[in-house]
PDB file of C-alpha atoms and ligand atoms in Angstrom:
ATOM      1  CA  MET A   1      -4.672   2.229  -9.342  1.00  0.00           C
ATOM      2  CA  LYS A   2      -3.245  -0.878 -10.979  1.00  0.00           C
ATOM      3  CA  LEU A   3      -6.443  -2.631 -12.168  1.00  0.00           C
ATOM      4  CA  PRO A   4      -8.785   0.130 -13.366  1.00  0.00           C
ATOM      5  CA  ASP A   5     -12.075  -1.233 -14.759  1.00  0.00           C
ATOM      6  CA  LYS A   6     -10.826  -4.824 -14.885  1.00  0.00           C
ATOM      7  CA  VAL A   7     -13.412  -7.458 -13.974  1.00  0.00           C
ATOM      8  CA  ALA A   8     -12.129 -10.048 -11.507  1.00  0.00           C
ATOM      9  CA  ILE A   9     -13.690 -13.239 -10.179  1.00  0.00           C
ATOM     10  CA  VAL A  10     -12.143 -14.497  -6.953  1.00  0.00           C
ATOM     11  CA  THR A  11     -13.311 -17.882  -5.644  1.00  0.00           C
ATOM     12  CA  GLY A  12     -13.287 -18.708  -1.952  1.00  0.00           C
ATOM     13  CA  ALA A  13     -13.435 -14.944  -1.419  1.00  0.00           C
ATOM     14  CA  ALA A  14     -15.664 -14.917   1.668  1.00  0.00           C
ATOM     15  CA  SER A  15     -12.665 -15.619   3.912  1.00  0.00           C
ATOM     16  CA  GLY A  16      -8.893 -15.551   4.292  1.00  0.00           C
ATOM     17  CA  LEU A  17      -6.695 -15.086   1.230  1.00  0.00           C
ATOM     18  CA  GLY A  18      -9.554 -14.815  -1.257  1.00  0.00           C
ATOM     19  CA  LYS A  19     -11.202 -12.042   0.740  1.00  0.00           C
ATOM     20  CA  ALA A  20      -7.907 -10.150   1.087  1.00  0.00           C
ATOM     21  CA  ILE A  21      -7.347 -10.376  -2.683  1.00  0.00           C
ATOM     22  CA  ALA A  22     -10.931  -9.303  -3.484  1.00  0.00           C
ATOM     23  CA  VAL A  23     -10.672  -6.273  -1.175  1.00  0.00           C
ATOM     24  CA  ARG A  24      -7.275  -5.313  -2.602  1.00  0.00           C
ATOM     25  CA  TYR A  25      -8.408  -5.708  -6.226  1.00  0.00           C
ATOM     26  CA  ALA A  26     -11.379  -3.420  -5.557  1.00  0.00           C
ATOM     27  CA  ARG A  27      -9.004  -0.825  -4.113  1.00  0.00           C
ATOM     28  CA  GLU A  28      -6.963  -1.112  -7.297  1.00  0.00           C
ATOM     29  CA  GLY A  29     -10.061  -0.187  -9.333  1.00  0.00           C
ATOM     30  CA  ALA A  30     -11.348  -3.630 -10.343  1.00  0.00           C
ATOM     31  CA  LYS A  31     -14.988  -4.696 -10.358  1.00  0.00           C
ATOM     32  CA  VAL A  32     -14.879  -7.790  -8.176  1.00  0.00           C
ATOM     33  CA  ALA A  33     -17.069 -10.876  -8.045  1.00  0.00           C
ATOM     34  CA  VAL A  34     -16.774 -12.340  -4.560  1.00  0.00           C
ATOM     35  CA  ALA A  35     -17.553 -16.011  -5.234  1.00  0.00           C
ATOM     36  CA  ASP A  36     -17.898 -18.542  -2.432  1.00  0.00           C
ATOM     37  CA  LEU A  37     -19.692 -21.690  -1.363  1.00  0.00           C
ATOM     38  CA  ASN A  38     -21.064 -19.570   1.466  1.00  0.00           C
ATOM     39  CA  GLY A  39     -23.226 -17.164  -0.529  1.00  0.00           C
ATOM     40  CA  GLU A  40     -24.292 -15.104   2.481  1.00  0.00           C
ATOM     41  CA  ALA A  41     -20.710 -14.523   3.551  1.00  0.00           C
ATOM     42  CA  ALA A  42     -19.813 -13.653  -0.067  1.00  0.00           C
ATOM     43  CA  ASP A  43     -22.623 -11.072  -0.136  1.00  0.00           C
ATOM     44  CA  ALA A  44     -21.349  -9.614   3.139  1.00  0.00           C
ATOM     45  CA  VAL A  45     -17.806  -9.198   1.763  1.00  0.00           C
ATOM     46  CA  ALA A  46     -19.193  -7.613  -1.422  1.00  0.00           C
ATOM     47  CA  ALA A  47     -21.241  -5.202   0.739  1.00  0.00           C
ATOM     48  CA  GLU A  48     -18.090  -4.322   2.725  1.00  0.00           C
ATOM     49  CA  ILE A  49     -16.254  -3.526  -0.516  1.00  0.00           C
ATOM     50  CA  ARG A  50     -19.129  -1.373  -1.784  1.00  0.00           C
ATOM     51  CA  ALA A  51     -19.315   0.459   1.566  1.00  0.00           C
ATOM     52  CA  ALA A  52     -15.641   1.335   1.117  1.00  0.00           C
ATOM     53  CA  GLY A  53     -16.389   2.829  -2.322  1.00  0.00           C
ATOM     54  CA  GLY A  54     -15.525  -0.183  -4.498  1.00  0.00           C
ATOM     55  CA  GLN A  55     -17.573  -2.208  -6.961  1.00  0.00           C
ATOM     56  CA  ALA A  56     -18.420  -5.786  -5.995  1.00  0.00           C
ATOM     57  CA  LEU A  57     -20.972  -8.515  -6.425  1.00  0.00           C
ATOM     58  CA  GLY A  58     -21.496 -11.525  -4.154  1.00  0.00           C
ATOM     59  CA  VAL A  59     -21.874 -14.845  -5.998  1.00  0.00           C
ATOM     60  CA  ALA A  60     -22.893 -18.137  -4.376  1.00  0.00           C
ATOM     61  CA  MET A  61     -20.746 -20.735  -6.135  1.00  0.00           C
ATOM     62  CA  ASP A  62     -19.637 -24.267  -5.359  1.00  0.00           C
ATOM     63  CA  VAL A  63     -16.527 -24.584  -7.523  1.00  0.00           C
ATOM     64  CA  THR A  64     -17.038 -28.358  -7.791  1.00  0.00           C
ATOM     65  CA  SER A  65     -20.402 -27.922  -9.552  1.00  0.00           C
ATOM     66  CA  GLU A  66     -20.191 -27.261 -13.289  1.00  0.00           C
ATOM     67  CA  GLU A  67     -23.704 -25.851 -13.236  1.00  0.00           C
ATOM     68  CA  ALA A  68     -22.998 -23.469 -10.352  1.00  0.00           C
ATOM     69  CA  VAL A  69     -19.701 -22.303 -11.865  1.00  0.00           C
ATOM     70  CA  ASN A  70     -21.243 -21.653 -15.289  1.00  0.00           C
ATOM     71  CA  ALA A  71     -24.230 -19.833 -13.768  1.00  0.00           C
ATOM     72  CA  GLY A  72     -21.971 -17.745 -11.511  1.00  0.00           C
ATOM     73  CA  VAL A  73     -19.647 -16.721 -14.327  1.00  0.00           C
ATOM     74  CA  ALA A  74     -22.655 -15.882 -16.545  1.00  0.00           C
ATOM     75  CA  ALA A  75     -24.072 -13.680 -13.757  1.00  0.00           C
ATOM     76  CA  VAL A  76     -20.768 -11.828 -13.464  1.00  0.00           C
ATOM     77  CA  VAL A  77     -20.569 -11.289 -17.228  1.00  0.00           C
ATOM     78  CA  ALA A  78     -24.166 -10.003 -17.239  1.00  0.00           C
ATOM     79  CA  ALA A  79     -23.439  -7.587 -14.389  1.00  0.00           C
ATOM     80  CA  PHE A  80     -19.945  -6.388 -15.315  1.00  0.00           C
ATOM     81  CA  GLY A  81     -19.676  -7.065 -19.074  1.00  0.00           C
ATOM     82  CA  GLY A  82     -16.872  -9.679 -19.152  1.00  0.00           C
ATOM     83  CA  VAL A  83     -14.090 -11.320 -17.145  1.00  0.00           C
ATOM     84  CA  ASP A  84     -10.465 -10.166 -17.210  1.00  0.00           C
ATOM     85  CA  ILE A  85      -9.036 -11.873 -14.122  1.00  0.00           C
ATOM     86  CA  LEU A  86      -9.807 -15.224 -12.485  1.00  0.00           C
ATOM     87  CA  VAL A  87      -8.313 -16.090  -9.116  1.00  0.00           C
ATOM     88  CA  SER A  88      -9.055 -19.770  -8.487  1.00  0.00           C
ATOM     89  CA  ASN A  89      -8.488 -19.777  -4.752  1.00  0.00           C
ATOM     90  CA  ALA A  90     -11.236 -21.779  -3.023  1.00  0.00           C
ATOM     91  CA  GLY A  91      -9.752 -24.530  -0.925  1.00  0.00           C
ATOM     92  CA  ILE A  92      -9.922 -26.632   2.189  1.00  0.00           C
ATOM     93  CA  GLN A  93      -7.474 -28.757   4.115  1.00  0.00           C
ATOM     94  CA  ILE A  94      -7.858 -32.272   5.531  1.00  0.00           C
ATOM     95  CA  VAL A  95      -4.885 -33.821   7.338  1.00  0.00           C
ATOM     96  CA  HIS A  96      -4.321 -37.532   7.996  1.00  0.00           C
ATOM     97  CA  PRO A  97      -1.645 -40.122   7.313  1.00  0.00           C
ATOM     98  CA  LEU A  98      -2.412 -41.601   3.883  1.00  0.00           C
ATOM     99  CA  GLU A  99      -3.728 -44.907   5.179  1.00  0.00           C
ATOM    100  CA  GLU A 100      -6.358 -43.045   7.205  1.00  0.00           C
ATOM    101  CA  PHE A 101      -7.713 -40.995   4.287  1.00  0.00           C
ATOM    102  CA  SER A 102     -11.087 -42.220   3.094  1.00  0.00           C
ATOM    103  CA  TYR A 103     -11.547 -42.312  -0.676  1.00  0.00           C
ATOM    104  CA  ALA A 104     -14.368 -39.781  -0.215  1.00  0.00           C
ATOM    105  CA  GLU A 105     -12.019 -37.312   1.528  1.00  0.00           C
ATOM    106  CA  TRP A 106      -9.402 -37.762  -1.207  1.00  0.00           C
ATOM    107  CA  LYS A 107     -11.996 -37.074  -3.914  1.00  0.00           C
ATOM    108  CA  THR A 108     -13.360 -34.033  -2.063  1.00  0.00           C
ATOM    109  CA  MET A 109      -9.890 -32.500  -1.850  1.00  0.00           C
ATOM    110  CA  LEU A 110      -9.117 -33.047  -5.527  1.00  0.00           C
ATOM    111  CA  ALA A 111     -12.593 -31.851  -6.539  1.00  0.00           C
ATOM    112  CA  ILE A 112     -12.283 -28.498  -4.778  1.00  0.00           C
ATOM    113  CA  HIS A 113      -8.661 -27.760  -5.646  1.00  0.00           C
ATOM    114  CA  VAL A 114      -8.271 -29.295  -9.115  1.00  0.00           C
ATOM    115  CA  ASP A 115     -11.770 -29.734 -10.572  1.00  0.00           C
ATOM    116  CA  GLY A 116     -12.625 -26.259  -9.258  1.00  0.00           C
ATOM    117  CA  ALA A 117      -9.628 -24.784 -11.087  1.00  0.00           C
ATOM    118  CA  PHE A 118     -10.600 -26.616 -14.288  1.00  0.00           C
ATOM    119  CA  LEU A 119     -14.281 -25.634 -14.179  1.00  0.00           C
ATOM    120  CA  THR A 120     -13.704 -21.954 -13.386  1.00  0.00           C
ATOM    121  CA  THR A 121     -10.954 -21.678 -15.996  1.00  0.00           C
ATOM    122  CA  LYS A 122     -13.130 -23.362 -18.623  1.00  0.00           C
ATOM    123  CA  ALA A 123     -16.010 -20.994 -17.872  1.00  0.00           C
ATOM    124  CA  CYS A 124     -13.880 -17.819 -17.958  1.00  0.00           C
ATOM    125  CA  LEU A 125     -11.503 -18.470 -20.868  1.00  0.00           C
ATOM    126  CA  PRO A 126     -14.023 -17.995 -23.729  1.00  0.00           C
ATOM    127  CA  HIS A 127     -14.905 -14.545 -22.355  1.00  0.00           C
ATOM    128  CA  MET A 128     -11.219 -13.610 -22.182  1.00  0.00           C
ATOM    129  CA  TYR A 129     -10.603 -14.923 -25.719  1.00  0.00           C
ATOM    130  CA  ARG A 130     -13.636 -13.099 -27.142  1.00  0.00           C
ATOM    131  CA  SER A 131     -12.917  -9.729 -25.541  1.00  0.00           C
ATOM    132  CA  GLY A 132      -9.633  -9.206 -27.369  1.00  0.00           C
ATOM    133  CA  ARG A 133      -8.237  -7.779 -24.096  1.00  0.00           C
ATOM    134  CA  GLY A 134      -6.604 -11.015 -22.927  1.00  0.00           C
ATOM    135  CA  GLY A 135      -6.704 -11.913 -19.273  1.00  0.00           C
ATOM    136  CA  ALA A 136      -5.018 -13.292 -16.196  1.00  0.00           C
ATOM    137  CA  ILE A 137      -5.690 -16.692 -14.646  1.00  0.00           C
ATOM    138  CA  ILE A 138      -4.204 -17.086 -11.195  1.00  0.00           C
ATOM    139  CA  TYR A 139      -4.210 -20.331  -9.240  1.00  0.00           C
ATOM    140  CA  MET A 140      -3.736 -20.375  -5.493  1.00  0.00           C
ATOM    141  CA  GLY A 141      -1.004 -22.958  -5.085  1.00  0.00           C
ATOM    142  CA  SER A 142       1.124 -23.289  -1.990  1.00  0.00           C
ATOM    143  CA  VAL A 143       4.649 -24.056  -0.897  1.00  0.00           C
ATOM    144  CA  HIS A 144       3.059 -27.507  -1.121  1.00  0.00           C
ATOM    145  CA  SER A 145       3.048 -27.022  -4.928  1.00  0.00           C
ATOM    146  CA  LYS A 146       6.834 -27.446  -4.587  1.00  0.00           C
ATOM    147  CA  LEU A 147       7.462 -29.736  -1.641  1.00  0.00           C
ATOM    148  CA  ALA A 148       5.716 -32.296   0.525  1.00  0.00           C
ATOM    149  CA  SER A 149       4.705 -32.507   4.166  1.00  0.00           C
ATOM    150  CA  MET A 150       3.420 -35.480   6.091  1.00  0.00           C
ATOM    151  CA  LEU A 151      -0.366 -35.863   6.508  1.00  0.00           C
ATOM    152  CA  LYS A 152      -1.173 -33.843   3.365  1.00  0.00           C
ATOM    153  CA  ALA A 153      -1.205 -36.327   0.479  1.00  0.00           C
ATOM    154  CA  PRO A 154      -4.237 -35.001  -1.446  1.00  0.00           C
ATOM    155  CA  TYR A 155      -3.379 -31.342  -0.770  1.00  0.00           C
ATOM    156  CA  VAL A 156       0.208 -31.750  -1.992  1.00  0.00           C
ATOM    157  CA  THR A 157      -0.976 -33.736  -5.024  1.00  0.00           C
ATOM    158  CA  ALA A 158      -3.564 -31.095  -5.926  1.00  0.00           C
ATOM    159  CA  LYS A 159      -1.248 -28.123  -5.392  1.00  0.00           C
ATOM    160  CA  HIS A 160       1.500 -29.699  -7.521  1.00  0.00           C
ATOM    161  CA  GLY A 161      -1.138 -30.330 -10.216  1.00  0.00           C
ATOM    162  CA  LEU A 162      -2.069 -26.647 -10.435  1.00  0.00           C
ATOM    163  CA  ILE A 163       1.413 -25.824 -11.712  1.00  0.00           C
ATOM    164  CA  GLY A 164       0.912 -28.249 -14.595  1.00  0.00           C
ATOM    165  CA  LEU A 165      -2.478 -26.752 -15.364  1.00  0.00           C
ATOM    166  CA  ALA A 166      -1.085 -23.200 -15.345  1.00  0.00           C
ATOM    167  CA  ARG A 167       1.674 -24.198 -17.769  1.00  0.00           C
ATOM    168  CA  VAL A 168      -0.827 -25.647 -20.237  1.00  0.00           C
ATOM    169  CA  ILE A 169      -3.110 -22.589 -20.030  1.00  0.00           C
ATOM    170  CA  ALA A 170      -0.046 -20.349 -20.484  1.00  0.00           C
ATOM    171  CA  LYS A 171       0.647 -22.106 -23.795  1.00  0.00           C
ATOM    172  CA  GLU A 172      -2.960 -22.311 -24.972  1.00  0.00           C
ATOM    173  CA  GLY A 173      -3.843 -18.756 -23.907  1.00  0.00           C
ATOM    174  CA  ALA A 174      -0.756 -16.996 -25.237  1.00  0.00           C
ATOM    175  CA  ALA A 175      -2.171 -16.193 -28.674  1.00  0.00           C
ATOM    176  CA  HIS A 176      -5.108 -14.479 -26.930  1.00  0.00           C
ATOM    177  CA  GLY A 177      -2.975 -12.607 -24.373  1.00  0.00           C
ATOM    178  CA  VAL A 178      -4.247 -14.837 -21.560  1.00  0.00           C
ATOM    179  CA  ARG A 179      -1.588 -15.517 -18.926  1.00  0.00           C
ATOM    180  CA  ALA A 180      -1.671 -18.192 -16.241  1.00  0.00           C
ATOM    181  CA  ASN A 181       0.401 -18.201 -13.066  1.00  0.00           C
ATOM    182  CA  VAL A 182       0.451 -19.763  -9.607  1.00  0.00           C
ATOM    183  CA  ILE A 183       0.926 -18.061  -6.252  1.00  0.00           C
ATOM    184  CA  CYS A 184       2.628 -20.346  -3.720  1.00  0.00           C
ATOM    185  CA  PRO A 185       2.245 -18.949  -0.197  1.00  0.00           C
ATOM    186  CA  GLY A 186       3.806 -20.252   2.977  1.00  0.00           C
ATOM    187  CA  PHE A 187       1.610 -20.444   6.083  1.00  0.00           C
ATOM    188  CA  VAL A 188      -0.782 -17.510   6.503  1.00  0.00           C
ATOM    189  CA  ARG A 189      -2.996 -17.179   9.606  1.00  0.00           C
ATOM    190  CA  THR A 190      -6.454 -17.848   8.141  1.00  0.00           C
ATOM    191  CA  PRO A 191      -9.275 -20.103   9.389  1.00  0.00           C
ATOM    192  CA  LEU A 192      -7.818 -22.900   7.188  1.00  0.00           C
ATOM    193  CA  VAL A 193      -4.505 -22.781   9.070  1.00  0.00           C
ATOM    194  CA  ASP A 194      -5.954 -22.083  12.517  1.00  0.00           C
ATOM    195  CA  LYS A 195      -7.969 -25.306  12.208  1.00  0.00           C
ATOM    196  CA  GLN A 196      -4.844 -27.345  11.381  1.00  0.00           C
ATOM    197  CA  ILE A 197      -2.828 -26.272  14.421  1.00  0.00           C
ATOM    198  CA  PRO A 198      -4.784 -28.296  17.036  1.00  0.00           C
ATOM    199  CA  GLU A 199      -5.288 -31.139  14.504  1.00  0.00           C
ATOM    200  CA  GLN A 200      -1.553 -31.474  13.850  1.00  0.00           C
ATOM    201  CA  ALA A 201      -0.794 -31.130  17.595  1.00  0.00           C
ATOM    202  CA  GLN A 202      -3.008 -34.142  18.160  1.00  0.00           C
ATOM    203  CA  GLU A 203      -1.661 -36.196  15.215  1.00  0.00           C
ATOM    204  CA  PHE A 204       1.985 -35.615  16.217  1.00  0.00           C
ATOM    205  CA  GLY A 205       1.401 -35.572  20.015  1.00  0.00           C
ATOM    206  CA  ILE A 206       3.054 -32.148  20.469  1.00  0.00           C
ATOM    207  CA  SER A 207       1.891 -28.721  21.697  1.00  0.00           C
ATOM    208  CA  GLU A 208       0.198 -26.173  19.418  1.00  0.00           C
ATOM    209  CA  GLU A 209       3.135 -23.816  20.019  1.00  0.00           C
ATOM    210  CA  ASP A 210       5.477 -26.541  18.711  1.00  0.00           C
ATOM    211  CA  VAL A 211       3.282 -27.091  15.632  1.00  0.00           C
ATOM    212  CA  ILE A 212       3.842 -23.416  14.792  1.00  0.00           C
ATOM    213  CA  ARG A 213       7.552 -23.214  15.742  1.00  0.00           C
ATOM    214  CA  LYS A 214       8.825 -26.672  14.851  1.00  0.00           C
ATOM    215  CA  ILE A 215       6.653 -27.519  11.839  1.00  0.00           C
ATOM    216  CA  MET A 216       4.983 -24.543  10.202  1.00  0.00           C
ATOM    217  CA  LEU A 217       7.695 -21.882  10.476  1.00  0.00           C
ATOM    218  CA  LYS A 218      10.749 -24.082  11.079  1.00  0.00           C
ATOM    219  CA  ASP A 219      12.343 -23.525   7.673  1.00  0.00           C
ATOM    220  CA  THR A 220      11.495 -19.839   7.174  1.00  0.00           C
ATOM    221  CA  VAL A 221      14.388 -17.367   7.276  1.00  0.00           C
ATOM    222  CA  ASP A 222      12.902 -15.412  10.170  1.00  0.00           C
ATOM    223  CA  GLY A 223      10.202 -17.485  11.919  1.00  0.00           C
ATOM    224  CA  GLU A 224       7.439 -15.287  10.497  1.00  0.00           C
ATOM    225  CA  PHE A 225       4.048 -16.127   9.025  1.00  0.00           C
ATOM    226  CA  THR A 226       3.357 -14.859   5.499  1.00  0.00           C
ATOM    227  CA  THR A 227       0.566 -12.266   5.609  1.00  0.00           C
ATOM    228  CA  LEU A 228      -2.661 -11.702   3.698  1.00  0.00           C
ATOM    229  CA  ASP A 229      -1.171  -8.468   2.333  1.00  0.00           C
ATOM    230  CA  ASP A 230       1.950 -10.285   1.078  1.00  0.00           C
ATOM    231  CA  VAL A 231      -0.198 -12.661  -0.950  1.00  0.00           C
ATOM    232  CA  ALA A 232      -2.561  -9.916  -2.198  1.00  0.00           C
ATOM    233  CA  GLU A 233       0.494  -7.996  -3.431  1.00  0.00           C
ATOM    234  CA  VAL A 234       1.572 -10.940  -5.609  1.00  0.00           C
ATOM    235  CA  ALA A 235      -2.029 -11.359  -6.833  1.00  0.00           C
ATOM    236  CA  VAL A 236      -1.978  -7.718  -8.021  1.00  0.00           C
ATOM    237  CA  LEU A 237       1.353  -8.290  -9.777  1.00  0.00           C
ATOM    238  CA  PHE A 238       0.092 -11.315 -11.724  1.00  0.00           C
ATOM    239  CA  ALA A 239      -3.273  -9.653 -12.505  1.00  0.00           C
ATOM    240  CA  GLY A 240      -1.777  -6.405 -13.758  1.00  0.00           C
ATOM    241  CA  PHE A 241       1.329  -7.618 -15.576  1.00  0.00           C
ATOM    242  CA  PRO A 242       1.019  -6.230 -19.082  1.00  0.00           C
ATOM    243  CA  SER A 243       2.574  -8.893 -21.321  1.00  0.00           C
ATOM    244  CA  ASN A 244       3.078 -12.605 -21.920  1.00  0.00           C
ATOM    245  CA  ALA A 245       6.597 -12.246 -20.501  1.00  0.00           C
ATOM    246  CA  LEU A 246       5.227 -13.355 -17.116  1.00  0.00           C
ATOM    247  CA  THR A 247       3.253 -16.521 -17.732  1.00  0.00           C
ATOM    248  CA  GLY A 248       3.433 -20.192 -16.760  1.00  0.00           C
ATOM    249  CA  GLN A 249       5.217 -19.211 -13.544  1.00  0.00           C
ATOM    250  CA  SER A 250       4.825 -20.086  -9.893  1.00  0.00           C
ATOM    251  CA  LEU A 251       5.957 -17.521  -7.348  1.00  0.00           C
ATOM    252  CA  VAL A 252       6.718 -18.623  -3.803  1.00  0.00           C
ATOM    253  CA  VAL A 253       5.940 -16.058  -1.098  1.00  0.00           C
ATOM    254  CA  SER A 254       6.932 -17.829   2.105  1.00  0.00           C
ATOM    255  CA  HIS A 255       9.662 -16.020   4.085  1.00  0.00           C
ATOM    256  CA  GLY A 256      12.210 -18.236   2.389  1.00  0.00           C
ATOM    257  CA  TRP A 257      10.658 -21.522   3.552  1.00  0.00           C
ATOM    258  CA  TYR A 258      11.132 -22.782   0.015  1.00  0.00           C
ATOM    259  CA  MET A 259      13.743 -21.208  -2.259  1.00  0.00           C
ATOM    260  CA  GLN A 260      13.943 -21.947  -5.955  1.00  0.00           C
TER     261      GLN A 260
HETATM  262  P1  NAD B 301     -10.155 -20.034   4.283  1.00  0.00           P
HETATM  263  O1  NAD B 301     -10.708 -21.238   4.932  1.00  0.00           O
HETATM  264  O2  NAD B 301      -9.957 -18.786   5.076  1.00  0.00           O
HETATM  265  O3  NAD B 301     -11.021 -19.650   2.989  1.00  0.00           O
HETATM  266  C1  NAD B 301     -11.389 -20.607   2.035  1.00  0.00           C
HETATM  267  C2  NAD B 301     -12.719 -20.190   1.423  1.00  0.00           C
HETATM  268  O4  NAD B 301     -13.019 -21.148   0.384  1.00  0.00           O
HETATM  269  C3  NAD B 301     -13.883 -20.203   2.413  1.00  0.00           C
HETATM  270  O5  NAD B 301     -14.587 -18.983   2.360  1.00  0.00           O
HETATM  271  C4  NAD B 301     -14.746 -21.372   1.914  1.00  0.00           C
HETATM  272  O6  NAD B 301     -16.148 -21.163   2.112  1.00  0.00           O
HETATM  273  C5  NAD B 301     -14.404 -21.402   0.444  1.00  0.00           C
HETATM  274  N1  NAD B 301     -14.712 -22.694  -0.172  1.00  0.00           N
HETATM  275  C6  NAD B 301     -14.460 -23.932   0.324  1.00  0.00           C
HETATM  276  N2  NAD B 301     -14.935 -24.864  -0.502  1.00  0.00           N
HETATM  277  C7  NAD B 301     -15.498 -24.218  -1.549  1.00  0.00           C
HETATM  278  C8  NAD B 301     -16.180 -24.643  -2.726  1.00  0.00           C
HETATM  279  N3  NAD B 301     -16.381 -25.933  -2.991  1.00  0.00           N
HETATM  280  N4  NAD B 301     -16.617 -23.690  -3.583  1.00  0.00           N
HETATM  281  C9  NAD B 301     -16.422 -22.375  -3.322  1.00  0.00           C
HETATM  282  N5  NAD B 301     -15.807 -21.919  -2.226  1.00  0.00           N
HETATM  283  C10 NAD B 301     -15.350 -22.830  -1.344  1.00  0.00           C
HETATM  284  O7  NAD B 301      -8.759 -20.526   3.656  1.00  0.00           O
HETATM  285  P2  NAD B 301      -7.476 -19.732   3.089  1.00  0.00           P
HETATM  286  O8  NAD B 301      -6.353 -20.045   3.984  1.00  0.00           O
HETATM  287  O9  NAD B 301      -7.801 -18.331   2.756  1.00  0.00           O
HETATM  288  O10 NAD B 301      -7.220 -20.582   1.758  1.00  0.00           O
HETATM  289  C11 NAD B 301      -7.486 -20.100   0.459  1.00  0.00           C
HETATM  290  C12 NAD B 301      -6.584 -20.826  -0.518  1.00  0.00           C
HETATM  291  O11 NAD B 301      -5.223 -20.552  -0.202  1.00  0.00           O
HETATM  292  C13 NAD B 301      -6.734 -22.353  -0.517  1.00  0.00           C
HETATM  293  O12 NAD B 301      -6.657 -22.829  -1.838  1.00  0.00           O
HETATM  294  C14 NAD B 301      -5.526 -22.794   0.280  1.00  0.00           C
HETATM  295  O13 NAD B 301      -5.117 -24.097  -0.067  1.00  0.00           O
HETATM  296  C15 NAD B 301      -4.502 -21.765  -0.154  1.00  0.00           C
HETATM  297  N6  NAD B 301      -3.348 -21.601   0.726  1.00  0.00           N
HETATM  298  C16 NAD B 301      -3.527 -21.196   2.017  1.00  0.00           C
HETATM  299  C17 NAD B 301      -2.419 -21.047   2.821  1.00  0.00           C
HETATM  300  C18 NAD B 301      -2.530 -20.598   4.241  1.00  0.00           C
HETATM  301  O14 NAD B 301      -1.529 -20.712   4.966  1.00  0.00           O
HETATM  302  N7  NAD B 301      -3.666 -20.094   4.702  1.00  0.00           N
HETATM  303  C19 NAD B 301      -1.133 -21.286   2.313  1.00  0.00           C
HETATM  304  C20 NAD B 301      -1.015 -21.696   0.993  1.00  0.00           C
HETATM  305  C21 NAD B 301      -2.118 -21.836   0.208  1.00  0.00           C
END
């Protein structure tokens, strides 16, 4: 096991990538807080992990609420004794051409992706600093942390911003052994992506099949989606890496869609 007795908080862990990471971390020996806006679904994932022999706690948490984030992190510390790993993963997608974005939609996107990363990091860092064990902060970026696509102005802005945040935390956390890194996946079949396929088909006036072939997977080396397991594997690497040698980085896992 690669994460024995580590305490991990994963946000947006009731679904998709967050759930896959939470399940994998538990299998690697971590005690996992499954945090999500949907508290019932978070409890259900935590129960699944416990039924499989792991340790997990469901936490209802809106990552855009300072109060909810602080209360959730405090509950995890009370239950598990600290926090060693934060995966700031909660996210949504809204697609429009820029001129059709309402200011409210723009603010919602930045609140979940960027404010959520700030608030959860701020709540977890003091516990990591105090423990003397260091820690790992992992942001869920995207290939859109590196490049742009039409219709995704706030998403691309937010995902680029997470790289800047990770670099600052890498510098500030280094003396305490706290590392910060960004995972940048290509398209993975989750509810977030499944929702976009018909939306983009309508915006561009093309078939759903063409959204997948001619937009989503067009620039991959093999026409394949990235998988939940691919992303969970990188999340284990960043969480378990034993030194400050791997910090301030962003790792693209996208079937070669973006190469750096
Ligand atoms: P998903 O829709 O399957 O899961 C997202 C989860 O986040 C849901 O359980 C939802 O309830 C939760 N959530 C939403 N708003 C929240 C809030 N305010 N507070 C707490 N939880 C909240 O989506 P996913 O595809 O697993 O996406 C997870 C992350 O991965 C997002 O940050 C997304 O941008 C990123 N990402 C996804 C892909 C992909 O192709 N699926 C690619 C790159 C990056």
